[in-house]
Coordinates of C-alpha atoms in Angstrom, one line a residue:
S23 CA 33.2 191.0 30.0
D24 CA 32.7 189.9 26.4
G25 CA 33.9 193.2 24.8
Q26 CA 30.5 194.1 23.3
V27 CA 30.2 197.9 22.9
T28 CA 26.9 199.6 23.8
T29 CA 26.3 203.3 22.9
T30 CA 23.3 205.2 24.5
F31 CA 21.9 208.6 23.7
R32 CA 19.7 209.9 26.5
N33 CA 17.3 212.9 26.7
I34 CA 17.3 213.7 23.0
P35 CA 15.6 217.1 22.6
Q36 CA 11.9 216.9 21.6
V37 CA 12.4 218.9 18.4
G38 CA 10.0 218.1 15.6
L39 CA 12.5 219.0 12.9
F40 CA 14.8 216.2 14.1
R41 CA 14.4 213.5 11.4
E42 CA 17.8 211.8 11.1
L43 CA 20.9 211.1 13.2
K44 CA 24.0 210.0 11.4
L45 CA 27.1 208.9 13.5
H46 CA 30.3 208.2 11.7
L47 CA 33.3 206.7 13.5
F48 CA 36.6 207.0 11.6
G49 CA 38.2 203.8 10.3
G50 CA 41.8 203.1 9.5
E51 CA 44.8 202.6 11.8
R52 CA 43.3 205.0 14.4
A53 CA 39.8 203.5 14.5
S54 CA 38.1 203.2 17.9
L55 CA 36.4 199.9 16.9
S56 CA 37.7 196.7 15.4
T57 CA 35.7 194.1 13.4
P58 CA 35.2 190.5 14.3
D59 CA 37.8 187.8 13.4
F60 CA 35.7 186.2 10.7
C61 CA 33.7 187.3 7.6
G62 CA 29.9 187.2 7.7
A63 CA 26.8 189.3 8.7
Y64 CA 26.7 190.5 12.3
P65 CA 23.5 191.7 13.9
V66 CA 23.3 195.1 15.7
D67 CA 20.8 195.4 18.6
T68 CA 18.9 198.7 18.5
T69 CA 16.2 200.1 20.8
F70 CA 14.4 203.4 20.2
T71 CA 12.3 204.7 23.1
P72 CA 9.7 207.5 22.3
W73 CA 8.9 210.4 24.7
S74 CA 5.3 209.4 24.5
G75 CA 5.8 206.4 26.8
E76 CA 4.7 204.0 24.1
P77 CA 6.6 200.7 23.7
A78 CA 10.1 201.0 22.4
A79 CA 10.8 200.0 18.8
Q80 CA 13.6 197.5 18.0
P81 CA 14.2 197.5 14.2
P82 CA 16.6 194.9 13.0
A83 CA 20.1 196.0 11.8
A84 CA 23.3 194.3 10.7
F85 CA 26.7 194.9 9.2
A86 CA 28.8 192.7 7.0
V87 CA 32.5 191.8 7.2
T88 CA 33.7 190.9 3.7
S89 CA 37.5 190.7 3.8
G90 CA 40.4 189.8 6.1
P91 CA 43.1 191.9 7.7
G92 CA 44.5 194.5 5.2
G93 CA 41.8 193.7 2.7
G94 CA 42.9 190.2 2.2
A95 CA 40.9 187.0 1.9
C96 CA 38.5 186.0 4.6
P97 CA 40.1 183.8 7.2
S98 CA 38.8 180.3 7.9
A99 CA 38.3 178.7 11.3
P100 CA 40.3 178.1 13.3
L101 CA 42.5 181.2 13.0
P102 CA 46.2 180.6 12.4
F103 CA 48.6 180.9 15.3
S104 CA 52.3 181.2 14.5
L105 CA 54.2 184.0 16.2
G106 CA 57.5 185.5 15.2
H107 CA 60.1 185.1 17.9
T108 CA 63.6 186.0 19.0
I109 CA 65.0 184.4 22.2
G110 CA 68.4 184.1 23.9
P111 CA 71.2 185.8 25.7
E112 CA 72.9 189.0 24.5
S113 CA 76.3 187.5 24.9
P114 CA 77.2 183.9 23.7
R115 CA 80.4 183.6 25.8
A116 CA 80.5 180.5 28.0
G117 CA 80.2 180.9 31.7
A118 CA 79.7 184.7 31.4
Y119 CA 77.0 186.9 32.8
S120 CA 74.5 188.0 30.1
N121 CA 71.2 189.8 29.8
F122 CA 68.4 187.6 28.4
D123 CA 65.7 188.7 25.9
V124 CA 62.4 187.2 24.7
D125 CA 60.6 189.0 21.8
L126 CA 57.3 187.7 20.4
D127 CA 55.4 189.2 17.5
R128 CA 51.8 188.4 16.6
P129 CA 50.5 189.4 13.1
D130 CA 46.9 190.7 12.7
G131 CA 44.4 187.9 12.0
Q132 CA 46.0 185.4 14.3
Q133 CA 44.7 184.0 17.6
S134 CA 45.5 185.9 20.7
L135 CA 48.4 184.9 23.0
D136 CA 46.8 183.1 26.0
G137 CA 49.8 181.4 27.8
L138 CA 53.4 180.5 27.3
S139 CA 56.2 178.2 28.6
V140 CA 59.9 178.7 28.1
K141 CA 62.4 176.0 29.1
L142 CA 65.9 177.2 29.3
P143 CA 68.9 175.0 28.3
P144 CA 70.7 173.2 31.1
G145 CA 73.4 175.4 32.6
Y146 CA 71.6 178.6 31.8
A147 CA 70.8 179.9 35.3
A148 CA 70.8 182.9 37.6
V149 CA 72.4 184.1 40.9
L150 CA 69.3 183.9 43.1
K151 CA 71.1 184.7 46.3
D152 CA 71.5 188.4 45.3
V153 CA 67.8 188.9 44.7
T154 CA 65.1 189.2 47.4
P155 CA 61.9 187.5 46.2
C156 CA 58.9 189.8 46.4
P157 CA 56.4 188.3 48.9
E158 CA 52.8 187.5 48.0
P159 CA 50.5 190.4 49.1
P160 CA 47.4 189.8 51.3
A161 CA 44.2 189.0 49.4
G162 CA 42.8 192.1 47.8
R163 CA 46.0 194.1 48.1
E164 CA 48.3 195.4 45.3
W165 CA 51.8 194.1 44.8
T166 CA 54.5 196.3 46.4
C167 CA 57.8 195.0 44.9
G168 CA 61.0 197.0 45.1
G169 CA 64.3 197.2 43.4
E170 CA 65.7 194.3 45.5
S171 CA 63.2 192.0 43.6
E172 CA 63.4 193.5 40.2
I173 CA 65.1 191.4 37.5
G174 CA 64.0 193.0 34.2
A175 CA 61.8 195.2 32.1
V176 CA 58.9 194.6 29.7
K177 CA 57.4 196.4 26.7
V178 CA 54.0 195.5 25.3
A179 CA 52.5 196.8 22.0
S180 CA 48.8 196.4 21.6
G181 CA 46.3 197.1 18.8
L182 CA 45.6 196.3 15.1
G183 CA 47.3 197.6 12.0
A184 CA 50.9 198.2 11.1
H185 CA 51.3 201.6 12.6
E186 CA 51.1 203.4 15.9
P187 CA 50.1 200.6 18.3
V188 CA 49.6 201.4 22.0
E189 CA 52.9 200.9 23.8
L190 CA 53.0 200.1 27.5
T191 CA 56.0 199.4 29.8
G192 CA 56.5 197.5 33.0
Q193 CA 58.8 195.6 35.2
A194 CA 59.6 191.9 35.9
Y195 CA 60.1 190.7 39.5
L196 CA 61.2 187.5 41.1
T197 CA 58.6 186.4 43.6
S198 CA 58.3 183.9 46.4
G199 CA 57.0 180.4 45.5
Y200 CA 54.0 180.3 43.2
D201 CA 51.5 177.5 42.3
G202 CA 53.7 174.8 43.8
A203 CA 57.0 176.1 42.2
P204 CA 59.9 177.3 44.4
F205 CA 59.9 180.7 42.7
G206 CA 57.6 182.9 40.7
L207 CA 57.8 185.6 38.1
L208 CA 55.6 188.7 38.2
V209 CA 55.4 191.0 35.2
R210 CA 53.6 194.3 36.1
T211 CA 52.4 196.6 33.3
L212 CA 50.5 199.8 33.9
A213 CA 47.7 199.9 31.3
N214 CA 47.0 203.6 31.2
T215 CA 46.8 205.3 27.8
G216 CA 45.0 208.5 26.9
P217 CA 41.9 209.0 29.0
F218 CA 41.7 205.3 29.8
E219 CA 43.2 204.2 33.2
L220 CA 42.8 200.4 33.5
G221 CA 45.3 200.0 36.3
Y222 CA 48.1 197.4 36.6
V223 CA 48.1 194.2 34.6
D224 CA 49.8 191.5 36.7
V225 CA 51.0 188.4 34.8
R226 CA 52.1 185.5 37.0
S227 CA 54.4 182.6 36.0
R228 CA 55.9 179.6 37.8
I229 CA 59.6 179.0 37.9
N230 CA 60.4 175.3 38.2
V231 CA 63.8 173.6 38.4
D232 CA 64.3 170.2 36.9
P233 CA 65.6 167.9 39.7
H234 CA 67.9 166.0 37.4
T235 CA 69.3 168.6 35.0
A236 CA 68.7 171.8 37.1
S237 CA 67.3 173.4 33.9
V238 CA 64.7 176.2 34.5
T239 CA 61.2 176.4 33.1
V240 CA 59.0 179.5 33.2
T241 CA 55.3 178.9 32.7
S242 CA 52.3 181.2 32.5
D243 CA 49.2 179.1 32.2
P244 CA 46.3 179.9 29.8
G245 CA 42.8 180.2 30.9
P246 CA 40.5 182.5 32.9
R247 CA 42.5 182.5 36.1
G248 CA 43.2 186.2 35.9
E249 CA 46.9 185.8 36.5
G250 CA 48.1 184.7 33.0
V251 CA 48.5 186.6 29.8
P252 CA 45.2 188.5 29.4
T253 CA 43.1 188.4 26.2
R254 CA 40.6 191.0 27.5
L255 CA 41.0 193.8 30.0
K256 CA 37.8 195.0 31.6
G257 CA 36.0 193.8 28.5
V258 CA 38.4 195.5 26.0
P259 CA 40.2 193.0 23.7
V260 CA 43.9 193.4 24.5
Q261 CA 45.1 192.5 20.9
I262 CA 48.7 192.1 21.9
K263 CA 50.9 192.7 18.9
R264 CA 54.3 192.4 20.4
I265 CA 55.9 191.5 23.8
E266 CA 59.5 192.3 24.7
V267 CA 60.9 190.9 28.0
A268 CA 64.5 191.8 28.9
V269 CA 66.0 190.2 32.0
N270 CA 68.7 192.8 32.5
R271 CA 69.6 192.8 36.2
P272 CA 73.4 193.2 36.4
N273 CA 75.4 190.0 37.2
F274 CA 72.3 187.9 37.5
E275 CA 71.8 185.4 34.6
F276 CA 74.8 183.5 33.3
N277 CA 75.6 181.2 30.4
P278 CA 76.3 177.4 30.4
T279 CA 79.9 176.1 30.3
N280 CA 79.0 173.4 27.8
C281 CA 79.4 174.4 24.1
S282 CA 77.1 171.7 22.7
T283 CA 74.2 172.9 20.7
M284 CA 71.1 173.1 22.9
N285 CA 67.6 174.6 22.6
F286 CA 65.3 177.1 24.2
E287 CA 62.1 175.1 24.1
V288 CA 59.0 177.3 23.8
S289 CA 55.3 176.5 23.8
L290 CA 52.7 179.2 23.2
D291 CA 49.0 178.9 23.7
G292 CA 46.5 180.7 21.5
A293 CA 42.8 181.5 21.8
E294 CA 40.1 183.0 19.5
L295 CA 38.3 186.0 20.9
D296 CA 35.2 185.5 18.7
G297 CA 35.3 181.7 18.4
P298 CA 36.0 178.5 20.3
G299 CA 39.3 177.8 18.5
T300 CA 42.6 177.2 20.5
A301 CA 46.0 176.3 19.2
V302 CA 49.5 175.6 20.4
D303 CA 52.7 177.0 18.7
S304 CA 55.7 175.0 19.8
F305 CA 59.3 175.5 18.6
A306 CA 62.9 175.0 19.6
S307 CA 65.3 177.9 19.2
P308 CA 68.9 176.6 18.8
F309 CA 71.5 178.0 21.1
A310 CA 75.2 177.4 21.7
V311 CA 77.8 179.3 23.7
T312 CA 81.4 179.9 22.6
E313 CA 84.9 179.9 24.1
C314 CA 84.4 176.8 26.3
P315 CA 88.0 175.5 25.8
S316 CA 89.3 178.7 27.3
L317 CA 87.5 178.1 30.6
S318 CA 89.6 176.9 33.6
F319 CA 88.8 173.4 34.9
A320 CA 90.6 172.6 38.1
P321 CA 88.3 171.1 40.7
K322 CA 89.8 169.4 43.8
L323 CA 88.7 166.0 45.1
T324 CA 89.7 164.6 48.5
A325 CA 88.7 161.4 50.3
Y326 CA 88.7 160.5 54.0
A327 CA 88.0 157.2 55.8
S328 CA 87.8 156.2 59.4
G329 CA 90.8 154.1 60.5
K330 CA 88.8 152.1 63.0
A331 CA 86.3 149.7 61.4
S332 CA 84.3 146.7 62.4
K333 CA 82.1 144.0 60.9
A334 CA 79.1 145.3 62.8
N335 CA 79.4 148.9 61.7
G336 CA 81.6 148.8 58.6
V337 CA 83.7 151.9 57.8
S338 CA 83.0 155.5 57.0
L339 CA 84.0 157.4 53.9
T340 CA 83.7 161.1 53.0
V341 CA 84.4 162.3 49.5
K342 CA 84.6 166.1 49.0
V343 CA 84.7 167.9 45.6
E344 CA 85.6 171.6 45.6
G345 CA 84.8 173.5 42.4
Q346 CA 85.9 176.9 41.2
G347 CA 82.5 178.5 41.2
L348 CA 81.3 181.0 38.6
G349 CA 83.4 181.7 35.5
A350 CA 85.0 178.3 35.3
A351 CA 83.9 175.1 33.6
N352 CA 81.5 173.0 35.7
I353 CA 81.9 169.3 36.3
A354 CA 80.0 167.1 33.8
K355 CA 81.1 163.6 34.9
T356 CA 82.9 162.0 37.8
V357 CA 84.3 158.4 38.0
L358 CA 85.6 157.2 41.4
V359 CA 87.1 153.7 41.9
L360 CA 87.2 152.7 45.6
P361 CA 90.2 150.8 46.9
A362 CA 89.9 147.0 47.4
T363 CA 90.2 147.6 51.2
L364 CA 86.8 149.3 51.1
P365 CA 84.4 146.8 49.5
A366 CA 80.6 147.4 49.3
R367 CA 78.7 145.9 52.1
L368 CA 76.4 143.1 50.8
T369 CA 73.9 143.2 53.7
T370 CA 73.3 146.9 52.9
I371 CA 73.0 146.3 49.2
Q372 CA 70.2 143.8 49.9
K373 CA 68.2 146.6 51.6
A374 CA 68.1 148.8 48.5
C375 CA 64.9 150.7 47.8
V376 CA 62.8 149.5 44.8
D377 CA 62.9 152.2 42.1
A378 CA 59.1 152.4 41.9
T379 CA 59.0 153.3 45.6
F380 CA 61.8 155.8 45.2
E381 CA 60.2 157.5 42.2
H382 CA 56.9 157.8 44.1
N383 CA 58.4 159.2 47.3
P384 CA 62.0 158.7 48.4
A385 CA 60.9 159.2 52.0
S386 CA 58.9 156.0 51.9
C387 CA 62.1 153.9 51.1
P388 CA 63.1 151.5 53.9
E389 CA 65.5 152.8 56.6
G390 CA 68.2 150.4 55.6
S391 CA 68.4 151.9 52.1
V392 CA 69.7 155.2 53.5
I393 CA 73.5 155.0 53.5
G394 CA 74.5 158.6 54.2
K395 CA 73.9 162.1 53.0
G396 CA 75.1 164.8 50.5
I397 CA 75.8 168.5 51.1
A398 CA 76.2 170.9 48.2
R399 CA 77.1 174.6 48.4
S400 CA 76.6 176.8 45.4
P401 CA 77.5 180.5 44.8
V402 CA 74.0 181.1 43.3
L403 CA 72.0 180.0 46.4
R404 CA 71.7 181.5 49.9
Q405 CA 71.5 178.2 51.6
R406 CA 73.2 174.8 51.0
L407 CA 71.4 171.9 49.5
E408 CA 71.4 168.8 51.7
G409 CA 69.7 165.5 51.8
P410 CA 70.0 161.7 52.2
A411 CA 71.7 159.2 50.0
Y412 CA 69.7 156.2 49.0
L413 CA 70.6 152.8 47.5
V414 CA 68.0 152.3 44.7
S415 CA 67.5 149.1 42.7
H416 CA 66.6 149.7 39.1
G417 CA 65.0 146.7 37.5
G418 CA 67.5 144.5 35.7
A419 CA 70.6 146.5 36.8
A420 CA 73.2 144.2 38.4
W421 CA 73.9 146.7 41.3
P422 CA 71.8 149.4 43.0
D423 CA 72.6 153.1 42.2
V424 CA 73.4 155.8 44.8
E425 CA 70.8 158.6 44.6
F426 CA 71.4 161.8 46.5
V427 CA 68.2 163.7 47.1
L428 CA 69.3 167.3 47.9
K429 CA 66.9 170.0 49.1
G430 CA 67.4 173.6 49.8
E431 CA 65.7 177.0 50.2
D432 CA 62.2 177.6 48.8
G433 CA 61.7 173.9 47.8
I434 CA 64.5 173.6 45.3
E435 CA 65.3 169.9 44.8
L436 CA 68.2 168.1 42.9
V437 CA 68.7 164.4 42.4
L438 CA 72.2 163.2 41.7
D439 CA 72.3 159.7 40.2
G440 CA 75.4 157.6 40.7
Q441 CA 75.7 154.3 38.8
T442 CA 77.4 151.5 40.7
A443 CA 79.6 148.7 39.3
I444 CA 81.3 146.0 41.3
K445 CA 83.9 143.8 39.7
K446 CA 86.2 141.4 41.6
G447 CA 85.3 143.2 44.9
V448 CA 86.2 146.7 43.6
T449 CA 83.4 149.3 43.5
T450 CA 83.3 152.0 40.9
S451 CA 80.9 154.9 41.2
T452 CA 80.1 156.9 38.1
F453 CA 78.1 160.2 38.1
D454 CA 77.4 160.5 34.4
S455 CA 75.1 163.5 34.2
V456 CA 76.2 166.1 36.8
P457 CA 74.1 169.4 36.2
D458 CA 76.0 172.2 34.5
D459 CA 75.8 174.4 37.6
P460 CA 78.6 176.1 39.5
I461 CA 79.5 174.6 42.9
E462 CA 81.7 175.6 45.8
S463 CA 81.8 172.2 47.2
F464 CA 79.9 168.8 47.3
E465 CA 80.4 166.3 50.1
A466 CA 79.3 162.7 50.0
I467 CA 79.2 161.4 53.6
L468 CA 78.8 157.7 54.0
P469 CA 79.1 157.0 57.8
E470 CA 79.8 153.8 59.7
G471 CA 76.8 152.1 61.3
P472 CA 74.5 149.1 60.9
H473 CA 73.6 150.2 57.4
S474 CA 77.0 151.5 56.3
A475 CA 77.6 151.4 52.5
L476 CA 81.2 150.1 53.0
T477 CA 83.0 147.5 55.0
T478 CA 86.7 146.5 55.2
N479 CA 88.5 143.4 54.2
V480 CA 91.4 144.0 56.6
P481 CA 91.9 140.8 58.6
A482 CA 90.4 140.4 62.1
K483 CA 93.8 140.0 63.6
D484 CA 94.5 143.6 62.6
K485 CA 91.2 144.6 64.2
Y486 CA 89.8 145.5 60.7
S487 CA 91.8 148.8 61.1
L488 CA 92.8 150.8 58.0
C489 CA 95.5 152.7 60.0
T490 CA 98.4 150.6 58.7
T491 CA 97.1 150.6 55.1
K492 CA 97.8 152.9 52.2
A493 CA 95.2 153.3 49.5
V494 CA 94.4 155.5 46.5
L495 CA 91.2 156.1 44.6
P496 CA 91.7 156.3 40.8
T497 CA 89.7 159.4 39.9
T498 CA 88.5 160.9 36.6
L499 CA 86.8 164.3 36.5
T500 CA 85.4 165.6 33.2
G501 CA 84.4 169.2 32.6
Q502 CA 81.4 170.5 30.8
N503 CA 84.0 171.9 28.3
G504 CA 85.5 168.5 27.7
K505 CA 88.6 168.9 29.7
V506 CA 89.6 165.8 31.7
I507 CA 91.5 165.5 35.0
E508 CA 92.8 162.0 35.9
Q509 CA 94.5 161.5 39.3
Q510 CA 95.3 159.0 42.0
T511 CA 93.5 160.4 45.0
K512 CA 95.2 159.4 48.2
L513 CA 92.8 158.1 50.9
Q514 CA 93.4 160.0 54.1
V515 CA 92.8 157.7 57.1
L516 CA 91.5 159.4 60.3
G517 CA 91.2 158.3 63.9
C518 CA 94.5 156.5 64.2
G519 CA 95.5 158.1 67.5
E520 CA 96.0 161.5 66.0
V521 CA 94.1 164.0 63.9
E522 CA 96.8 166.1 62.4
G523 CA 96.5 164.7 58.8
Y524 CA 93.0 165.9 58.5
Q525 CA 93.5 169.0 60.6
A526 CA 96.6 170.0 58.6
N527 CA 94.7 169.8 55.4
L528 CA 91.8 171.7 57.0
L529 CA 94.2 174.5 58.2
K530 CA 95.6 174.7 54.6
Q531 CA 92.0 175.3 53.2
F532 CA 91.3 177.8 56.0
K533 CA 94.4 179.8 55.1
K534 CA 93.4 179.8 51.4
A535 CA 89.9 181.1 52.4
M536 CA 91.4 183.9 54.5
A537 CA 93.7 184.9 51.7
K538 CA 90.7 185.0 49.3
C539 CA 88.9 187.3 51.7
H540 CA 91.9 189.7 51.8
S541 CA 92.2 189.6 48.0
K542 CA 88.5 190.0 47.2
Y543 CA 87.7 192.7 49.7
K544 CA 91.0 194.4 49.8
H545 CA 89.4 197.9 49.9
A546 CA 86.2 197.0 51.8
K547 CA 87.0 196.5 55.5
A548 CA 83.6 195.6 56.7
K549 CA 83.0 193.0 54.0
R550 CA 86.5 191.6 54.6
A551 CA 85.8 191.2 58.3
K552 CA 82.5 189.5 57.6
C553 CA 84.2 187.1 55.1
E554 CA 86.9 186.3 57.7
R555 CA 84.3 185.6 60.4
T556 CA 82.5 183.2 58.1
A557 CA 85.7 181.4 57.3
R558 CA 86.6 181.1 61.0
A559 CA 83.2 179.8 61.9
H560 CA 83.1 177.2 59.1
Y561 CA 86.5 175.7 59.5
S562 CA 86.6 175.8 63.3
A563 CA 83.3 173.9 63.3
L564 CA 84.8 171.2 61.0
A565 CA 87.9 171.0 63.2
L566 CA 85.9 170.7 66.4
A567 CA 83.7 168.1 64.9
Q568 CA 86.8 166.0 64.0
C569 CA 88.1 166.4 67.6
R570 CA 84.8 165.0 69.0
K571 CA 84.9 162.2 66.5
T572 CA 88.5 161.0 67.1
E573 CA 88.8 161.8 70.9
K574 CA 85.3 160.8 72.0
H575 CA 86.7 158.2 74.5
S576 CA 88.9 160.7 76.4
K577 CA 87.4 163.8 77.9
K578 CA 90.8 165.2 78.7
K579 CA 92.1 164.7 75.1
L580 CA 88.9 166.0 73.7
A581 CA 89.1 169.2 75.8
A582 CA 92.7 169.8 74.8
C583 CA 91.9 169.2 71.1
E584 CA 89.0 171.6 71.1
A585 CA 90.9 174.3 73.0
S586 CA 93.8 174.0 70.5
M587 CA 91.4 174.2 67.5
R588 CA 89.6 177.3 68.8
V589 CA 93.0 179.1 69.2
R590 CA 94.1 177.9 65.8
Y591 CA 91.1 179.4 64.0
G592 CA 91.1 182.6 66.0
V593 CA 87.8 182.1 67.9
K594 CA 89.6 182.2 71.2
K595 CA 92.9 183.9 72.3
P596 CA 95.8 181.8 73.5
A597 CA 95.9 181.4 77.3
H598 CA 99.0 183.6 77.9
K599 CA 97.7 186.4 75.8
A600 CA 94.3 186.2 77.5
K601 CA 96.0 186.6 80.9
K602 CA 98.0 189.6 79.7
A603 CA 94.9 191.3 78.3
K604 CA 93.1 190.7 81.7
K605 CA 96.0 192.4 83.6
R606 CA 95.9 195.4 81.4

């Protein structure tokens, strides 16, 4: 385990003429042995056992190391640790797919690489939904990962000297959650060279996602856990000279849509094989994408409120933002000014969660601080992100913030922080640091109820109803590429005796989704049919939910509304057509 070499000669012939044995092992680049890291005299343990059965002799022996690598000066402790590095995507184009490379070079005479951490810039991410994470094997079993989990390749050069290192190759796989992280990275290298078959070397890493910026950090811990970067393999010093990792799965990783200069933040852990020294080599590798101004930025924002309100339950509000997905500029900032007819509810504000409680565990916040929920859909994840919206009081801030805590598959969590300002009864919500990630849609749903976020200042004589009011929400959307959209978003009021305003808009969205299915899968019938089924199921579910909400007091009207919506979205045939089909 410590790498010490022992050579034993057994059954030496009892030949009296045998007086001397001289063994010479070649030096140079192809030498089978390497010297210790530091200069000095090193003892050699010897044991000579006679045929006579008398006690063995153990004469002292030693050898001296008098120079450093390449004949240079003797190194001092601790050994240096400063690796050469190249890191970044192959293409710098904003929002584009690009392979990602990490190359590390360790000169002779330096500490061995023992662990590493790489934090990617915000917005540099991957399409996880197209990869099947490799599951953890049962204890004592080998990994059996296939192409559905493979995301890249690795090359490792091992040995001392400038020429002819041992070169090994392997694969990189996305795995299920590891060491508390939602995903893991497995690098498998087959360590077979010449007559030596040392089997697979499995290096494990955590893949964590920052809940506030969505930036990704990949970490392989140092130490003797047996799953990090090895310094010895079955007692043999690994002496890694170079590591090349290429994440090259097609249409997997993609660049940010923000052209600001950012950094790949790297931390490397070193360790001495023949001494107690450890070191950390940290550096930031600058990175910036190009062509951001050419990216499209055309998100769509809509807002809906319930027409019927009350002082007891306030009023509901739903705000939906639809993005363009991959290849377009992502949203960086959103400012939304609510109309004066929808003031913040003071009794709810007074129930805001204290920030210390929220930071410790949002679930421990009082029930009254939960004012709704958020739902986000992303083209890079299989499942949507969903979670509660909290009112959180931050120290000396005049008004509590709205914090959406969104959770999805495999433990991914994102926190969207919205700053609140109230002036002369008008509420402004600002989301200043939206993660640079593509979205299909985000819905902020603030329902009516005893803890509603909003109320209405419509007079009691009008039964607090918004049905006769007209309101707009001044809206500003800023893209990660700096483009700005300013608009007056019309507030659509629902539940005023009819639902067609909402349903007409929903039908319009449905028709666009169906057209997209036809365009995208024009020559793939099965995929087109699946896309259409998904669109029908999604929009019919929204339409039916709206029927149940607006016609909940009349079973007859509810049944008629539901039947109409099922026909509209093609999940049920019209009655006259169904009868004809039955006769045939």
